Short mmCIF file of C-alpha atoms and ligand atoms in Angstrom, two decimals:
data_model
loop_
_atom_site.label_atom_id
_atom_site.label_comp_id
_atom_site.label_asym_id
_atom_site.label_seq_id
_atom_site.Cartn_x
_atom_site.Cartn_y
_atom_site.Cartn_z
CA MET F 1 13.35 49.24 -271.15
CA THR F 2 16.25 50.68 -273.09
CA ILE F 3 19.71 52.08 -272.35
CA LEU F 4 20.66 55.24 -274.24
CA VAL F 5 24.40 55.20 -275.03
CA THR F 6 25.65 58.66 -275.98
CA GLY F 7 28.91 58.56 -277.93
CA GLY F 8 28.19 54.92 -278.74
CA ALA F 9 30.11 55.12 -282.05
CA GLY F 10 33.41 56.01 -280.35
CA TYR F 11 36.17 53.66 -279.19
CA ILE F 12 34.97 52.79 -275.67
CA GLY F 13 31.31 53.50 -276.47
CA SER F 14 31.13 51.08 -279.40
CA HIS F 15 32.79 48.26 -277.43
CA THR F 16 30.30 48.88 -274.61
CA VAL F 17 27.34 48.75 -277.01
CA LEU F 18 28.61 45.41 -278.35
CA TYR F 19 29.02 44.09 -274.81
CA LEU F 20 25.54 45.26 -273.72
CA LYS F 21 23.97 43.56 -276.73
CA GLU F 22 25.76 40.34 -275.78
CA LYS F 23 24.21 40.70 -272.33
CA GLY F 24 20.79 40.88 -273.98
CA GLU F 25 20.17 44.57 -273.24
CA SER F 26 18.07 46.85 -275.42
CA VAL F 27 20.23 49.78 -276.56
CA VAL F 28 19.86 52.98 -278.57
CA VAL F 29 22.83 55.10 -279.67
CA LEU F 30 23.19 58.86 -280.11
CA ASP F 31 26.46 60.10 -281.63
CA ASN F 32 27.36 63.21 -283.62
CA LEU F 33 29.96 61.22 -285.62
CA VAL F 34 32.56 63.98 -285.23
CA LYS F 35 35.02 61.38 -283.88
CA GLY F 36 32.92 58.21 -283.94
CA HIS F 37 32.22 55.84 -286.84
CA ARG F 38 28.78 54.73 -287.96
CA GLN F 39 30.15 51.30 -288.94
CA SER F 40 31.32 50.73 -285.34
CA VAL F 41 27.68 50.38 -284.23
CA LEU F 42 25.88 47.10 -284.92
CA GLU F 43 23.28 47.42 -287.71
CA GLU F 44 20.53 46.12 -285.41
CA VAL F 45 21.03 48.93 -282.86
CA PRO F 46 18.83 52.02 -283.42
CA PHE F 47 21.19 54.88 -284.22
CA TYR F 48 20.68 58.65 -284.20
CA MET F 49 23.22 61.06 -285.55
CA GLY F 50 22.87 64.29 -283.63
CA SER F 51 23.95 66.56 -280.83
CA LEU F 52 23.29 66.34 -277.11
CA ASN F 53 22.33 70.00 -277.30
CA ASP F 54 19.34 69.08 -279.45
CA GLU F 55 16.84 68.65 -276.60
CA GLN F 56 14.00 67.98 -279.02
CA LEU F 57 15.86 65.03 -280.54
CA LEU F 58 16.79 63.76 -277.07
CA ASN F 59 13.16 63.92 -275.95
CA TYR F 60 12.12 62.03 -279.06
CA ILE F 61 14.69 59.29 -278.37
CA PHE F 62 13.68 58.93 -274.69
CA GLN F 63 10.01 58.66 -275.58
CA THR F 64 10.26 56.52 -278.71
CA HIS F 65 12.59 53.96 -277.17
CA ASN F 66 11.30 53.95 -273.60
CA VAL F 67 14.76 54.90 -272.29
CA ASP F 68 15.20 54.19 -268.58
CA SER F 69 18.99 54.52 -268.16
CA VAL F 70 21.86 56.36 -269.81
CA ILE F 71 25.52 55.54 -270.36
CA HIS F 72 27.15 58.83 -271.26
CA PHE F 73 30.38 58.75 -273.28
CA ALA F 74 29.81 61.64 -275.68
CA ALA F 75 32.49 64.26 -275.05
CA SER F 76 35.57 65.93 -276.45
CA SER F 77 38.41 63.93 -274.94
CA LEU F 78 41.87 65.06 -276.06
CA VAL F 79 44.03 66.59 -273.36
CA GLY F 80 46.27 68.49 -275.81
CA GLU F 81 43.36 69.86 -277.81
CA SER F 82 41.65 70.99 -274.60
CA MET F 83 44.67 73.15 -273.76
CA LYS F 84 44.27 74.94 -277.10
CA GLU F 85 40.45 75.13 -277.19
CA PRO F 86 39.27 75.22 -273.55
CA LEU F 87 35.98 76.97 -274.25
CA SER F 88 34.87 74.41 -276.79
CA TYR F 89 35.55 71.72 -274.14
CA TYR F 90 33.34 73.55 -271.63
CA GLU F 91 30.66 74.07 -274.26
CA ASN F 92 30.69 70.50 -275.52
CA ASN F 93 31.23 68.55 -272.34
CA LEU F 94 29.38 70.63 -269.77
CA GLY F 95 26.75 72.03 -272.16
CA GLY F 96 26.01 68.60 -273.63
CA THR F 97 25.67 66.95 -270.22
CA LEU F 98 23.46 69.75 -268.89
CA SER F 99 21.06 69.30 -271.79
CA LEU F 100 21.09 65.49 -271.30
CA LEU F 101 20.34 65.77 -267.57
CA LYS F 102 17.45 68.18 -268.18
CA VAL F 103 15.86 65.77 -270.64
CA MET F 104 16.45 62.83 -268.31
CA LEU F 105 14.63 64.60 -265.47
CA LYS F 106 11.80 65.65 -267.75
CA ASN F 107 11.33 62.00 -268.69
CA ASN F 108 11.70 60.73 -265.11
CA VAL F 109 14.91 58.85 -265.92
CA ASN F 110 17.29 58.84 -262.97
CA ARG F 111 20.09 56.35 -263.78
CA ILE F 112 23.29 57.40 -265.47
CA VAL F 113 26.77 55.91 -265.84
CA PHE F 114 29.25 58.64 -266.69
CA SER F 115 32.56 58.32 -268.46
CA SER F 116 35.07 60.22 -266.34
CA THR F 117 38.86 60.07 -266.42
CA ALA F 118 42.12 59.76 -264.51
CA ALA F 119 42.77 63.30 -265.77
CA VAL F 120 40.66 64.60 -262.85
CA TYR F 121 43.59 63.85 -260.50
CA GLY F 122 46.20 65.96 -262.30
CA GLU F 123 49.66 65.34 -260.85
CA PRO F 124 48.93 62.53 -258.36
CA LYS F 125 49.92 62.85 -254.72
CA ASN F 126 49.89 59.09 -254.03
CA ILE F 127 50.47 55.96 -256.12
CA PRO F 128 48.30 53.93 -256.55
CA ILE F 129 45.66 56.65 -256.78
CA GLN F 130 42.51 56.23 -254.72
CA GLU F 131 39.17 57.85 -255.38
CA ASN F 132 39.39 60.13 -252.34
CA ASP F 133 42.82 61.48 -253.30
CA PRO F 134 42.84 65.18 -254.25
CA ALA F 135 41.30 65.93 -257.65
CA GLU F 136 43.24 68.84 -259.12
CA PRO F 137 43.16 68.65 -262.92
CA THR F 138 45.99 70.20 -264.89
CA ASN F 139 44.06 70.65 -268.13
CA PRO F 140 40.57 71.79 -269.27
CA TYR F 141 39.60 68.25 -270.32
CA GLY F 142 40.03 66.98 -266.75
CA GLU F 143 38.37 70.13 -265.38
CA THR F 144 35.23 69.59 -267.45
CA LYS F 145 34.98 65.93 -266.40
CA LEU F 146 35.38 66.89 -262.73
CA ALA F 147 32.78 69.64 -263.09
CA ILE F 148 30.35 67.09 -264.55
CA GLU F 149 30.97 64.73 -261.63
CA LYS F 150 29.98 67.59 -259.34
CA MET F 151 26.95 68.43 -261.46
CA LEU F 152 25.83 64.82 -261.07
CA GLN F 153 26.41 64.91 -257.34
CA TRP F 154 24.22 68.00 -256.90
CA ALA F 155 21.57 66.57 -259.21
CA ASP F 156 21.54 63.48 -256.99
CA CYS F 157 21.05 65.66 -253.88
CA ALA F 158 18.27 67.69 -255.43
CA TYR F 159 16.46 65.23 -257.70
CA GLY F 160 17.60 61.76 -256.62
CA LEU F 161 19.53 61.19 -259.85
CA LYS F 162 21.60 58.03 -259.31
CA TYR F 163 24.99 58.11 -260.99
CA VAL F 164 28.20 56.16 -261.26
CA ALA F 165 31.27 58.07 -262.51
CA LEU F 166 34.00 55.82 -263.88
CA ARG F 167 37.48 57.31 -263.89
CA TYR F 168 39.31 55.39 -266.59
CA PHE F 169 43.05 55.15 -266.72
CA ASN F 170 44.53 54.23 -270.15
CA ALA F 171 42.04 52.38 -272.31
CA ALA F 172 43.74 49.87 -274.59
CA GLY F 173 43.15 46.80 -276.75
CA ALA F 174 40.22 45.81 -278.91
CA ASP F 175 37.39 43.32 -279.06
CA PRO F 176 39.14 39.92 -278.72
CA LEU F 177 37.09 38.62 -281.68
CA GLY F 178 38.35 41.47 -283.87
CA ARG F 179 34.96 43.03 -284.60
CA LEU F 180 35.95 46.48 -283.30
CA GLY F 181 39.13 48.38 -282.50
CA GLU F 182 40.63 51.80 -281.82
CA ASN F 183 40.24 54.15 -284.75
CA HIS F 184 40.91 57.81 -283.99
CA ASP F 185 41.67 60.51 -286.53
CA PRO F 186 44.05 62.06 -285.72
CA GLU F 187 45.52 59.27 -283.55
CA THR F 188 47.25 60.55 -280.42
CA HIS F 189 47.35 57.41 -278.24
CA LEU F 190 50.51 55.45 -277.72
CA ILE F 191 49.58 51.85 -278.59
CA PRO F 192 47.80 52.53 -281.92
CA ILE F 193 50.60 54.90 -282.92
CA VAL F 194 53.23 52.23 -282.24
CA LEU F 195 51.19 49.66 -284.18
CA GLU F 196 50.95 52.08 -287.11
CA VAL F 197 54.75 52.20 -287.13
CA ALA F 198 54.79 48.37 -287.24
CA LEU F 199 52.44 48.57 -290.24
CA ASP F 200 54.64 51.17 -291.99
CA ILE F 201 51.83 53.72 -291.83
CA ARG F 202 54.20 55.88 -289.76
CA LYS F 203 57.97 56.13 -289.86
CA GLU F 204 58.62 56.23 -286.13
CA VAL F 205 57.15 56.76 -282.69
CA LYS F 206 58.30 59.72 -280.66
CA VAL F 207 58.90 58.93 -276.99
CA PHE F 208 57.63 62.01 -275.17
CA GLY F 209 60.32 62.47 -272.52
CA ASP F 210 63.04 60.10 -271.28
CA ASP F 211 63.95 62.19 -268.25
CA TYR F 212 60.99 61.50 -265.97
CA PRO F 213 61.72 60.25 -262.43
CA THR F 214 60.84 56.66 -263.38
CA GLU F 215 62.98 53.53 -263.77
CA ASP F 216 63.71 53.98 -267.49
CA GLY F 217 62.95 57.71 -267.61
CA THR F 218 59.70 57.38 -269.60
CA CYS F 219 56.11 57.90 -268.37
CA VAL F 220 54.34 55.04 -266.64
CA ARG F 221 50.64 54.36 -267.26
CA ASP F 222 48.05 51.84 -266.11
CA TYR F 223 46.55 50.19 -269.22
CA ILE F 224 43.08 48.72 -269.00
CA HIS F 225 41.43 46.55 -271.66
CA VAL F 226 38.51 48.22 -273.43
CA MET F 227 36.32 45.12 -272.91
CA ASP F 228 37.01 45.28 -269.17
CA LEU F 229 35.90 48.92 -269.29
CA ALA F 230 32.74 47.83 -271.13
CA ASP F 231 32.07 45.25 -268.41
CA ALA F 232 32.57 47.90 -265.70
CA HIS F 233 29.80 50.02 -267.28
CA TYR F 234 27.50 47.04 -267.18
CA CYS F 235 28.40 46.31 -263.53
CA ALA F 236 27.87 49.99 -262.66
CA LEU F 237 24.43 50.00 -264.19
CA GLN F 238 23.55 46.82 -262.29
CA ARG F 239 24.55 48.52 -259.03
CA ILE F 240 22.20 51.43 -259.73
CA ARG F 241 19.40 49.13 -260.89
CA LYS F 242 19.60 46.64 -258.03
CA GLU F 243 20.79 48.77 -255.12
CA ASN F 244 19.76 52.28 -256.24
CA LYS F 245 23.28 53.34 -255.33
CA GLY F 246 26.01 55.14 -257.25
CA GLY F 247 29.53 56.33 -256.61
CA ILE F 248 32.88 57.26 -258.13
CA TYR F 249 35.31 54.51 -259.18
CA ASN F 250 38.78 54.21 -260.68
CA LEU F 251 39.21 51.67 -263.45
CA GLY F 252 42.71 50.34 -264.01
CA ASN F 253 44.77 47.22 -263.37
CA GLY F 254 46.94 48.63 -260.60
CA LYS F 255 50.08 47.91 -262.62
CA GLY F 256 52.18 50.45 -264.51
CA PHE F 257 54.05 50.10 -267.82
CA SER F 258 56.53 52.63 -269.13
CA VAL F 259 56.37 53.99 -272.67
CA LYS F 260 59.50 51.97 -273.48
CA GLU F 261 57.93 48.78 -272.08
CA VAL F 262 54.84 49.35 -274.20
CA ILE F 263 56.95 49.77 -277.34
CA ASP F 264 58.91 46.60 -276.50
CA THR F 265 55.68 44.66 -275.97
CA CYS F 266 54.49 45.87 -279.40
CA ARG F 267 57.78 44.67 -280.93
CA GLU F 268 57.31 41.27 -279.29
CA VAL F 269 53.70 40.88 -280.44
CA THR F 270 54.15 42.15 -283.99
CA GLN F 271 57.63 40.66 -284.54
CA ARG F 272 58.42 43.77 -286.57
CA GLU F 273 60.96 46.51 -286.30
CA ILE F 274 59.55 49.60 -284.66
CA LYS F 275 61.66 52.73 -284.82
CA SER F 276 61.43 54.97 -281.77
CA VAL F 277 63.10 58.33 -281.21
CA ASN F 278 63.41 60.30 -278.01
CA SER F 279 61.55 63.58 -278.02
CA HIS F 280 60.67 66.31 -275.52
CA GLN F 281 58.06 65.89 -272.77
CA ARG F 282 54.43 66.51 -273.75
CA PRO F 283 53.00 69.36 -271.66
CA GLY F 284 50.62 68.20 -268.93
CA ASP F 285 51.82 64.55 -268.82
CA PRO F 286 52.25 63.32 -265.23
CA ALA F 287 55.21 60.92 -264.76
CA VAL F 288 53.20 58.06 -263.25
CA LEU F 289 49.47 57.25 -263.24
CA ILE F 290 48.46 53.99 -261.58
CA ALA F 291 44.99 53.27 -260.23
CA SER F 292 43.78 51.49 -257.19
CA SER F 293 40.60 49.82 -258.46
CA GLN F 294 39.86 48.04 -255.23
CA LYS F 295 36.68 50.05 -254.66
CA ALA F 296 35.30 49.09 -258.11
CA GLN F 297 36.15 45.45 -257.52
CA GLU F 298 34.42 45.43 -254.14
CA GLU F 299 31.37 47.59 -254.76
CA LEU F 300 30.71 47.03 -258.47
CA LYS F 301 31.74 43.35 -258.26
CA TRP F 302 33.96 44.10 -261.27
CA GLN F 303 36.86 41.84 -262.10
CA PRO F 304 39.08 42.73 -265.08
CA LYS F 305 39.70 39.72 -267.37
CA TYR F 306 42.45 40.86 -269.73
CA THR F 307 45.06 42.20 -267.32
CA ASN F 308 48.09 41.22 -269.39
CA LEU F 309 49.52 44.03 -271.55
CA LYS F 310 50.55 41.50 -274.21
CA ASP F 311 46.91 40.39 -274.62
CA MET F 312 45.78 44.01 -274.99
CA VAL F 313 48.42 44.68 -277.66
CA THR F 314 47.65 41.38 -279.43
CA HIS F 315 43.94 42.20 -279.64
CA ALA F 316 44.73 45.70 -280.93
CA TRP F 317 47.26 44.30 -283.42
CA ASN F 318 44.79 41.72 -284.75
CA TRP F 319 42.27 44.46 -285.37
CA HIS F 320 44.84 46.62 -287.15
CA LEU F 321 45.90 43.67 -289.29
CA LYS F 322 42.28 42.97 -290.17
CA GLN F 323 41.90 46.55 -291.42
CA THR F 324 44.79 45.99 -293.80
CA GLY F 325 43.58 42.52 -294.81
CA MET F 326 46.59 40.73 -293.29
CA ALA F 327 46.61 37.49 -291.25
CA GLN F 328 46.15 37.58 -287.48
CA THR F 329 48.36 36.67 -284.54
CA SER F 330 47.06 34.11 -282.06
CA ILE F 331 47.52 34.22 -278.28
N1 UFG B 401 53.22 58.93 -275.71
C1 UFG B 401 54.43 58.97 -276.39
N2 UFG B 401 54.40 59.13 -277.74
C2 UFG B 401 53.22 59.23 -278.45
C3 UFG B 401 52.00 59.18 -277.74
C4 UFG B 401 52.04 59.03 -276.36
O1 UFG B 401 55.50 58.89 -275.80
O2 UFG B 401 53.27 59.39 -279.67
C5 UFG B 401 53.25 58.73 -274.24
C6 UFG B 401 52.57 59.85 -273.49
O3 UFG B 401 53.48 60.88 -273.20
C7 UFG B 401 52.08 59.11 -272.23
C8 UFG B 401 51.84 57.68 -272.71
O4 UFG B 401 52.54 57.56 -273.95
O5 UFG B 401 53.10 59.07 -271.28
C9 UFG B 401 50.39 57.39 -272.95
O6 UFG B 401 49.86 58.43 -273.78
P1 UFG B 401 48.43 58.39 -274.44
O7 UFG B 401 48.28 59.62 -275.28
O8 UFG B 401 48.21 57.06 -275.08
O9 UFG B 401 47.46 58.44 -273.18
P2 UFG B 401 47.40 59.55 -272.03
O10 UFG B 401 48.02 58.91 -270.82
O11 UFG B 401 47.92 60.85 -272.42
O12 UFG B 401 45.84 59.76 -271.95
C10 UFG B 401 44.99 58.96 -271.22
C11 UFG B 401 43.59 59.09 -271.78
C12 UFG B 401 43.05 60.48 -271.58
C13 UFG B 401 43.19 60.85 -270.13
C14 UFG B 401 44.61 60.71 -269.68
C15 UFG B 401 44.74 61.00 -268.21
O13 UFG B 401 43.59 58.77 -273.16
O14 UFG B 401 41.70 60.52 -271.95
O15 UFG B 401 45.04 59.38 -269.89
O16 UFG B 401 45.99 61.56 -267.97
F1 UFG B 401 42.83 62.13 -269.97
#
């Protein structure tokens, strides 16, 4: 029996594929390679380049590989871009998932782990955020992810589709052995941007807002190691397999770091000068996002391993150094 990983060539998807292979799972990947990288997927893993909207291709994959579960990452995932191109987010994220669910049902496959986001909460009412707090997204990206959660819920009611939706906070870090890392083009995420400054690929990092109601005035986020996210997908699938139960879960460490603290940690790890300049707030950025992941720890039996921000930055830095052929930092 095989797990189909959609978006398996992306940042979180490729780390999850690596992790599943280490657990001895049989995996097949579908990715359109718009943002993902073919070289991020192990050679031994069957790979299809294509769209979720291609139902014929999906059917072929389900039947050829005896797919019995799906981990669904494939989506457009940039908050800023979604504000400029909302319809393409609806088309890609909702349209792609609809097509996937139809093919799953046709092939009697009823297990799916879905990649959701903290963006479903919008401006949080409580910190730390719990799963039953109000979900009021402030951008189309979060709206599409919330709409998909609801689509899954109704599909469960009607067809017995078992799903786990994982609401990630800020994914960070890289494979501790340096085989994979974060490689977006364009890069919009804080840690890789700061590391690119350390590598002289960029001149400076702009701090988006220093007038938030936080201790040092910059935004606070809950960073979670990408390998801990990979493990959570595995735990989620085990829950569906063993207990035939799903649910919605936050994934974070329950601890916040400000933008300035992240930049300082990068300075400490890289031992390089990193120029930062204060800039205006980025539209749609909440001041503080911190997860309560108690539910995931209890029900998914998930325990994050790399909870230290310095470890996350070190793993990311080692991967960046490897790309440039430089020596690595040990922890
Ligand atoms: N930031 C900067 N300068 C930069 C880039 C980011 O100051 O050059 C700040 C942002 O304003 C934010 C923090 O660093 O306060 C983290 O920003 P990221 O872009 O790395 O991550 P986000 O918090 O914006 O995004 C993450 C996920 C999204 C998800 C979102 C939920 O990547 O998928 O959290 O709000 F939607």
